[in-house]
mmCIF file of C-alpha atoms in Angstrom:
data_model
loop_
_atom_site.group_PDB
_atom_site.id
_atom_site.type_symbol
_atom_site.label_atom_id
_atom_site.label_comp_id
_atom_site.label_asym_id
_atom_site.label_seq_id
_atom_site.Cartn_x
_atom_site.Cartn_y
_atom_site.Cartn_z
ATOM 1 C CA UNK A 1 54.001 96.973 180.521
ATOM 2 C CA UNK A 2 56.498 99.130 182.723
ATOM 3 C CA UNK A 3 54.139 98.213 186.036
ATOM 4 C CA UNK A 4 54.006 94.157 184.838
ATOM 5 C CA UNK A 5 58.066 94.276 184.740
ATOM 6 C CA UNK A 6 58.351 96.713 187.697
ATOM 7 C CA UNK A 7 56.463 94.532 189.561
ATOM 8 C CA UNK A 8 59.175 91.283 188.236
ATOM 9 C CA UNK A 9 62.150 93.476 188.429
ATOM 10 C CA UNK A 10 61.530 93.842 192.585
ATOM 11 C CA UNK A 11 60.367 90.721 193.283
ATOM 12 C CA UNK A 12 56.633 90.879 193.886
ATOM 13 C CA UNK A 13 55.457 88.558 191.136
ATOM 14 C CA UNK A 14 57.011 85.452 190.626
ATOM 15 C CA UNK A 15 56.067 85.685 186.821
ATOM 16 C CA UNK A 16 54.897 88.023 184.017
ATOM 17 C CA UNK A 17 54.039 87.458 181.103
ATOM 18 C CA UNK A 18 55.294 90.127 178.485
ATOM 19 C CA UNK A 19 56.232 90.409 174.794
ATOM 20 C CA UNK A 20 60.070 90.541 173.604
ATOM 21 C CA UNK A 21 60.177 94.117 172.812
ATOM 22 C CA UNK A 22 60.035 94.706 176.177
ATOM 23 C CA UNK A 23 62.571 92.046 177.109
ATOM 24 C CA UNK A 24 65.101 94.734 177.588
ATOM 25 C CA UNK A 25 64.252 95.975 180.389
ATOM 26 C CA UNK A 26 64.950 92.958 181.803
ATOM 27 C CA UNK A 27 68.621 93.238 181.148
ATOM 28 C CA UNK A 28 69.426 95.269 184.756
ATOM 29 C CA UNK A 29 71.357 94.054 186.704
ATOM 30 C CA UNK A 30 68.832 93.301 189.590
ATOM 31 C CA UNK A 31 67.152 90.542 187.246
ATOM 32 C CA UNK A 32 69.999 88.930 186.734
ATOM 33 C CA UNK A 33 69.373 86.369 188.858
ATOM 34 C CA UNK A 34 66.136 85.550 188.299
ATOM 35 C CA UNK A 35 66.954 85.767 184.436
ATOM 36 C CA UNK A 36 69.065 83.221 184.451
ATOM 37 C CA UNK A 37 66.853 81.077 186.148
ATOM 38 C CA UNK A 38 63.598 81.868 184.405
ATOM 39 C CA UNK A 39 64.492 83.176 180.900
ATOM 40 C CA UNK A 40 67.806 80.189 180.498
ATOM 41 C CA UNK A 41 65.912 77.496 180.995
ATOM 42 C CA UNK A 42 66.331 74.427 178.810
ATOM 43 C CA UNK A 43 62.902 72.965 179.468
ATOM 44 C CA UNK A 44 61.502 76.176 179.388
ATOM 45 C CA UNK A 45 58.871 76.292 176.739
ATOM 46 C CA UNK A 46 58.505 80.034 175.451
ATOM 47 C CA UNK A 47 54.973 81.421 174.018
ATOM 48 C CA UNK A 48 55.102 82.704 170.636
ATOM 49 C CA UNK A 49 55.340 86.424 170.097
ATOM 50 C CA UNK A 50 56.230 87.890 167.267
ATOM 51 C CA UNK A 51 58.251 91.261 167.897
ATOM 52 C CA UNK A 52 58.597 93.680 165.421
ATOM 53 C CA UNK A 53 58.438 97.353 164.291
ATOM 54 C CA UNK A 54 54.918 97.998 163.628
ATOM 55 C CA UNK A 55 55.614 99.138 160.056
ATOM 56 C CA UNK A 56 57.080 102.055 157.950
ATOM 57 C CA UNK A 57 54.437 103.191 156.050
ATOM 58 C CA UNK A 58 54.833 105.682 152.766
ATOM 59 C CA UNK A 59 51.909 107.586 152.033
ATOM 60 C CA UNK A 60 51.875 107.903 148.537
ATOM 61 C CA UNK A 61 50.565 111.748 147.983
ATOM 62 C CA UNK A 62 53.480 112.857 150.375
ATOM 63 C CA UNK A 63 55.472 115.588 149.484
ATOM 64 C CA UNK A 64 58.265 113.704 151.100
ATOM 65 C CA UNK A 65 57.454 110.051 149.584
ATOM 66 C CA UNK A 66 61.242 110.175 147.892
ATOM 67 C CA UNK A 67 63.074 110.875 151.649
ATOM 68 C CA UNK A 68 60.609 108.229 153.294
ATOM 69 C CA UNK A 69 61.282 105.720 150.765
ATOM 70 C CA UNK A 70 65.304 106.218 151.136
ATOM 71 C CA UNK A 71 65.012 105.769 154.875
ATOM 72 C CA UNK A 72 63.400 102.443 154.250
ATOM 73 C CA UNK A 73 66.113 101.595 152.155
ATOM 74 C CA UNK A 74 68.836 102.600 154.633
ATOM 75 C CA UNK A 75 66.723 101.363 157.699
ATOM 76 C CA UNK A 76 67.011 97.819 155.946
ATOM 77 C CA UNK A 77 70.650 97.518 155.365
ATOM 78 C CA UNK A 78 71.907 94.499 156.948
ATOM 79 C CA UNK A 79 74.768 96.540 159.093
ATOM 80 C CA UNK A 80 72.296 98.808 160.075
ATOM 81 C CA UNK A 81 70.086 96.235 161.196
ATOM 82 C CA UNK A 82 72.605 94.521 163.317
ATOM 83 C CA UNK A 83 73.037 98.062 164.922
ATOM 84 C CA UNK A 84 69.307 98.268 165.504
ATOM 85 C CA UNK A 85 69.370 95.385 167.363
ATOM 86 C CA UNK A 86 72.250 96.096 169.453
ATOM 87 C CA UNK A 87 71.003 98.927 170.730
ATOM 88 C CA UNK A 88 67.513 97.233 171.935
ATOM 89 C CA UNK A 89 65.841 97.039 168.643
ATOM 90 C CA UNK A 90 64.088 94.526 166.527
ATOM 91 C CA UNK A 91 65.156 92.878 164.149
ATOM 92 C CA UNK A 92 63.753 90.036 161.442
ATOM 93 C CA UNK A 93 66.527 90.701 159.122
ATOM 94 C CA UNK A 94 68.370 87.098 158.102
ATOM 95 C CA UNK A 95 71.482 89.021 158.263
ATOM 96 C CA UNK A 96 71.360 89.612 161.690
ATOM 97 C CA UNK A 97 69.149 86.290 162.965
ATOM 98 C CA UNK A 98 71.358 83.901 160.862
ATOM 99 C CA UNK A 99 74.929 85.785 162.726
ATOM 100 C CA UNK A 100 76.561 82.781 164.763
ATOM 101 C CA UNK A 101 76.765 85.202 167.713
ATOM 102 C CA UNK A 102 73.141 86.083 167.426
ATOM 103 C CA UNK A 103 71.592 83.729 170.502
ATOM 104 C CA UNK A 104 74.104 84.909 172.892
ATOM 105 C CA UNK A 105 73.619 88.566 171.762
ATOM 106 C CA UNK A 106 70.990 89.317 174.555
ATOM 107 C CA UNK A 107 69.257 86.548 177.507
ATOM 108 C CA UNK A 108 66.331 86.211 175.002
ATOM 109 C CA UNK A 109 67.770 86.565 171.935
ATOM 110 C CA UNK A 110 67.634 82.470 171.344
ATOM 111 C CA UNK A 111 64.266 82.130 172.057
ATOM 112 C CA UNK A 112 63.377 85.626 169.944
ATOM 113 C CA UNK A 113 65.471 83.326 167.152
ATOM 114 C CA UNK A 114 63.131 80.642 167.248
ATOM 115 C CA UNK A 115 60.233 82.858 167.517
ATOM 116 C CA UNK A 116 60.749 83.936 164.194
ATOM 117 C CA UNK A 117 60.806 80.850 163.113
ATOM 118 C CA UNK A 118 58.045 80.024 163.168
ATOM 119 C CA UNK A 119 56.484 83.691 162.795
ATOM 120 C CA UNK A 120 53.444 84.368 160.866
ATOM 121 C CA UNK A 121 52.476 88.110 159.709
ATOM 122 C CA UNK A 122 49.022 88.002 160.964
ATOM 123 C CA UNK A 123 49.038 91.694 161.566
ATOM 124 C CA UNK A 124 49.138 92.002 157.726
ATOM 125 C CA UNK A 125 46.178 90.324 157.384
ATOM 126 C CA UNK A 126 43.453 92.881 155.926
ATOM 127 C CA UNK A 127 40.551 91.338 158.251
ATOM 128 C CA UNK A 128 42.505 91.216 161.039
ATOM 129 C CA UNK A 129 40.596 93.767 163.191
ATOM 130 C CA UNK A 130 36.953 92.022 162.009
ATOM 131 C CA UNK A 131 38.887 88.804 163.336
ATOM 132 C CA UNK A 132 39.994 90.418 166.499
ATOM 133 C CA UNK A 133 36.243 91.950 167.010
ATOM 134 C CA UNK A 134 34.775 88.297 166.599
ATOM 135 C CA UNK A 135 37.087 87.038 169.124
ATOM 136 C CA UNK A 136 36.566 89.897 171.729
ATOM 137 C CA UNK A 137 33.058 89.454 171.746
ATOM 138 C CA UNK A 138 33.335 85.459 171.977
ATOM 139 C CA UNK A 139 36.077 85.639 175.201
ATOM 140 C CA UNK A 140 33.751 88.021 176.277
ATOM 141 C CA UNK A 141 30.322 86.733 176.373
ATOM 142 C CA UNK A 142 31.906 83.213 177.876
ATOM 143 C CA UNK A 143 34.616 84.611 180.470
ATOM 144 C CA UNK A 144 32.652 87.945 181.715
ATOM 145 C CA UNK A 145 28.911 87.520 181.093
ATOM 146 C CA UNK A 146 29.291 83.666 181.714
ATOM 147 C CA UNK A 147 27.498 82.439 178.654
ATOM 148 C CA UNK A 148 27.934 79.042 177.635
ATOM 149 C CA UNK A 149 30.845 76.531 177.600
ATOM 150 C CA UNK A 150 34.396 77.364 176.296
ATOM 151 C CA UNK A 151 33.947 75.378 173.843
ATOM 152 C CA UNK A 152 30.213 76.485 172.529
ATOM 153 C CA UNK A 153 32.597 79.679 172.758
ATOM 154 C CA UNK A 154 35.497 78.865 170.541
ATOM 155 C CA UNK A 155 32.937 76.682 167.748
ATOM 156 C CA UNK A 156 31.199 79.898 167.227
ATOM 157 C CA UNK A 157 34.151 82.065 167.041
ATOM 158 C CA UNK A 158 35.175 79.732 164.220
ATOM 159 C CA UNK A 159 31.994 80.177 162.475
ATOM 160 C CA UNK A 160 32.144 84.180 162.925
ATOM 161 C CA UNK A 161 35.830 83.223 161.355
ATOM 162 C CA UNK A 162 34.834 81.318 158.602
ATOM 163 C CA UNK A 163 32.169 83.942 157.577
ATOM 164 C CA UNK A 164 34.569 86.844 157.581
ATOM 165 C CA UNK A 165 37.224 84.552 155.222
ATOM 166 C CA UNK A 166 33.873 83.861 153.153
ATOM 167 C CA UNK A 167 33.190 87.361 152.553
ATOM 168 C CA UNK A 168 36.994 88.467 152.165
ATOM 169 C CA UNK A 169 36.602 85.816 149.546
ATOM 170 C CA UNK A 170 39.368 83.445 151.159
ATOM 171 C CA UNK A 171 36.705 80.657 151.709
#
């Protein structure tokens, strides 16, 4: 990620695509310009990305579970949340997207806002990495080993799709 923006910070690439958390880094004052032009964009359409810690986890034989637990707790206090996100954090906290000043608060923030929207949790999905494998191997064997059609491609991803929500029971 530090190369892509490197490479967009000095003027080499004319565009890079890139994933909010690392939006940041796009603050300095050499992208201003090109900031304001690329990331301020009415008309601009921006992907969805959904930024976000990657999760506290408690394991639950921990000698520690108590103190983990309490930092959780603390961690998602609406002032401290607004803090997180001031100082180049993440936030999804309503507290902090639903503050009036919130779009100005960074370049992306407004688009981040909207983001999270429309956000869906799909990394909480328990057959996500069965769903991911299915789609690997489909991108694959139509983009690098040139096998079919795109869209032979994508009808039997949804097939491999359907039978992983059939045996997660979903179906």
């Amino acid at each position: 990620m530090s190369e892509g923006l490197d490479a967009f910070k000095s003027g080499q690439v004319a565009m890079q695509m890139n994933f909010f958390a690392f939006f940041p880094a796009l603050q300095g004052p050499q992208c201003r310009r090109r900031q304001d032009r690329l990331l301020r964009q009415p008309e601009a359409e921006v992907p969805f990305y959904a930024a976000r810690r990657a999760g506290d986890l408690v394991v639950s034989y921990s000698e520690h579970k108590d103190d983990a637990l309490t930092y959780i707790k603390w961690f998602a206090q609406p002032d401290v949340q607004k803090k997180w996100w001031a100082l180049g954090g993440y936030s999804c906290h309503k507290a902090v997207l639903n503050d009036p000043s919130f779009p100005k608060s960074a370049p992306f923030a407004a688009d981040f806002l909207k983001s999270m929207d429309i956000v869906k949790d799909f990394w909480a999905e328990p057959a996500y990495a069965s769903l991911l494998l299915d789609m690997q191997k489909r991108v694959h064997d139509y983009v690098v080993a040139d096998k079919g059609t795109a869209k032979e491609a994508l009808d039997l991803l949804v097939k491999d799709w359907q039978k992983v929500f059939k045996d997660e029971g979903k179906i």
